XYZ file of C-alpha atoms in Angstrom:
234
model
C 129.908 100.288 79.012
C 126.278 101.755 78.841
C 125.265 103.685 81.787
C 122.511 102.091 84.180
C 118.726 102.949 84.371
C 119.169 104.302 87.387
C 122.152 106.310 86.555
C 120.410 107.857 83.349
C 117.316 108.497 85.452
C 119.684 110.198 87.799
C 121.027 112.533 85.047
C 117.649 113.694 83.880
C 117.686 111.147 80.708
C 114.348 111.725 79.331
C 113.864 108.424 77.326
C 115.155 106.478 80.568
C 112.607 108.109 82.553
C 109.827 106.944 79.670
C 111.329 103.569 80.070
C 110.792 103.636 83.569
C 106.965 104.840 83.197
C 106.273 102.204 80.691
C 107.560 99.228 83.010
C 105.821 100.421 86.037
C 102.832 102.665 85.234
C 100.442 100.088 84.893
C 101.065 98.357 88.138
C 101.238 101.549 89.862
C 97.607 102.353 88.369
C 96.304 98.696 89.605
C 97.779 99.673 93.023
C 95.909 102.657 93.227
C 92.848 101.691 91.927
C 92.584 99.046 94.468
C 93.251 101.422 97.607
C 91.281 104.204 96.411
C 88.429 102.023 94.411
C 87.980 105.099 92.289
C 89.518 104.818 88.487
C 89.636 108.736 88.307
C 91.660 108.834 91.596
C 93.946 106.187 90.488
C 95.022 108.057 87.071
C 95.520 110.882 88.971
C 97.860 108.937 91.440
C 100.007 107.557 88.530
C 100.462 111.206 87.028
C 101.440 112.215 90.565
C 103.815 109.597 91.442
C 105.712 110.137 88.062
C 106.071 113.586 88.396
C 107.127 113.230 91.847
C 109.722 110.618 90.994
C 111.087 113.021 88.282
C 111.138 115.696 90.938
C 113.309 113.275 93.266
C 115.227 111.791 90.623
C 118.535 112.981 92.079
C 117.706 111.485 95.299
C 118.070 108.036 93.864
C 121.249 106.323 95.319
C 123.752 106.247 92.712
C 125.341 103.169 91.470
C 128.247 102.987 93.728
C 125.984 102.963 96.900
C 123.310 100.801 95.365
C 124.233 97.060 96.055
C 122.737 95.934 92.718
C 121.408 92.787 94.370
C 118.012 92.072 95.933
C 118.808 90.050 99.231
C 116.047 87.883 99.843
C 116.317 84.887 101.936
C 114.164 81.483 101.500
C 111.797 82.580 103.831
C 111.354 85.993 102.255
C 109.751 84.544 99.559
C 112.972 83.654 97.272
C 116.806 83.466 96.929
C 119.147 86.573 96.113
C 118.913 87.422 92.587
C 120.155 90.053 90.623
C 117.518 93.056 90.267
C 116.334 93.232 86.853
C 115.546 97.098 87.152
C 118.126 98.640 89.452
C 115.869 98.407 92.385
C 113.540 101.007 90.953
C 110.333 99.093 91.387
C 110.377 99.447 95.151
C 111.356 103.247 94.763
C 108.561 104.128 92.545
C 105.758 102.157 94.433
C 107.300 104.215 97.737
C 106.631 107.514 95.951
C 103.082 105.963 95.101
C 102.328 105.143 98.683
C 103.458 108.590 99.663
C 101.163 110.119 97.064
C 97.977 107.862 98.162
C 98.504 108.907 101.444
C 98.468 112.625 100.425
C 95.447 112.250 98.315
C 93.516 110.519 101.253
C 94.572 113.498 103.579
C 93.123 115.531 101.016
C 89.761 113.709 100.610
C 89.169 113.406 104.136
C 89.692 117.240 104.245
C 86.992 117.490 101.369
C 84.522 115.271 102.943
C 84.636 117.233 106.309
C 84.050 120.299 104.358
C 80.950 118.944 102.520
C 79.698 117.569 105.778
C 79.345 121.118 107.063
C 77.307 122.000 104.179
C 73.372 121.898 104.399
C 72.234 118.460 103.290
C 70.069 118.079 100.474
C 67.317 114.840 99.862
C 68.888 112.780 97.441
C 67.024 110.508 95.017
C 67.270 106.658 95.443
C 69.660 105.246 92.676
C 67.907 102.066 91.383
C 71.015 101.083 89.715
C 72.680 100.393 93.080
C 69.636 98.056 93.912
C 70.598 96.020 90.820
C 74.218 95.638 91.671
C 73.221 94.729 95.084
C 71.576 91.769 94.039
C 74.546 90.426 92.410
C 76.409 88.115 94.524
C 80.137 88.679 93.385
C 79.383 92.564 93.371
C 78.351 92.077 97.111
C 81.350 90.192 98.139
C 83.764 92.884 96.155
C 81.852 95.813 98.177
C 82.160 93.857 100.979
C 85.844 93.320 100.373
C 86.490 96.981 99.667
C 84.550 98.216 102.806
C 86.405 95.638 104.928
C 89.981 96.825 103.306
C 89.141 100.578 104.060
C 88.668 99.543 107.843
C 91.815 98.144 108.013
C 94.707 100.322 109.447
C 96.650 102.345 106.889
C 99.961 100.680 107.409
C 98.172 97.272 107.075
C 96.224 98.085 104.060
C 99.527 99.421 102.286
C 101.430 96.448 103.037
C 98.653 94.064 101.650
C 98.191 96.185 98.706
C 101.939 95.994 97.905
C 102.538 92.489 98.582
C 99.089 90.679 97.417
C 97.737 92.849 94.827
C 100.922 94.392 93.300
C 102.856 91.392 94.074
C 106.197 92.876 95.400
C 108.294 90.812 97.530
C 108.871 91.425 101.438
C 112.114 93.081 100.600
C 110.587 95.171 97.978
C 107.618 96.421 99.937
C 110.223 96.792 102.965
C 112.145 99.239 100.689
C 109.155 100.833 99.287
C 107.854 101.510 102.939
C 111.082 102.009 104.160
C 110.745 99.735 107.022
C 112.416 96.383 108.083
C 111.235 92.934 106.597
C 110.118 91.618 109.389
C 107.735 94.525 110.022
C 106.160 93.692 106.460
C 105.931 90.207 107.639
C 104.029 91.229 110.727
C 101.643 93.650 109.210
C 100.650 91.533 106.355
C 99.835 88.522 108.755
C 97.619 90.919 110.744
C 96.081 92.548 107.763
C 95.054 88.968 106.332
C 93.750 88.037 109.419
C 91.842 91.241 110.255
C 90.672 91.269 106.491
C 89.110 87.972 106.671
C 87.138 88.954 109.880
C 85.833 92.371 108.813
C 84.859 90.776 105.247
C 82.911 88.186 106.706
C 81.317 90.544 109.330
C 80.455 93.111 106.414
C 78.840 90.406 104.292
C 76.595 89.418 107.215
C 75.623 92.886 107.767
C 74.726 93.468 104.014
C 72.661 89.960 103.915
C 70.459 91.272 106.942
C 69.644 94.391 105.443
C 68.771 92.899 102.184
C 66.509 90.301 103.756
C 64.962 93.052 105.917
C 64.104 95.128 102.379
C 62.485 92.088 100.945
C 58.943 92.650 99.942
C 55.864 91.016 101.724
C 54.918 87.566 100.249
C 51.969 87.672 98.095
C 49.034 85.160 97.507
C 49.193 82.147 95.461
C 46.404 84.089 93.176
C 48.748 87.060 92.789
C 46.508 89.312 95.085
C 47.342 90.375 98.289
C 46.019 89.405 101.405
C 43.497 91.883 102.988
C 42.848 91.895 106.839
C 39.145 92.136 108.255
C 39.678 95.828 108.932
C 40.936 96.710 105.426
C 37.799 94.643 104.062
C 35.431 96.374 106.087
C 36.698 99.373 105.091
C 36.720 98.541 101.602
C 33.102 97.486 101.565
C 31.902 100.955 103.245
């Protein structure tokens, strides 16, 4: 009988690990990209996740200790069923979550260091003005800003369950928390995200309206006040 993928990974089988990478790298990248909003950072997260997975491979539970089933009650989003990859998806997403936490801590330290440097006047980027005029881009930016304002644990659960489509049980395994905790965090995240996104869209709308140019006259010429007219005739 052929050894399971879990057993082969624990034994350091490079082909088995390559199979793991092919199965989950794209999903891990999407998860990281949505949490960071940065494609380059997401690529780094994928690399670090699988390097860490290789380092921790022997900490995987052996087959004798792994139940081989994903127990999900109907209220948890499904019925009990056999795991198609020996439960490795929640394991790899758990590692990815820890990697992203470390990257965020490093980014915060880097930003704090930059903030202590003397500021330089930056030129306006006209491309940002163009993007701000596109409604879809505006909503995406508002949603990303709102997501960043969620509590870290709520943001992680939302990304795992909604974007990466992990079940409650898989997300619970990835985060090492009970399923009930995943459910409550996700409910709070959805409520807060909706409220924060609406608030952010309103704020952006106000800023955009304040920046509109003054309307011109029907002839295409600006209206000139009496004082300005007097000055022009002198």
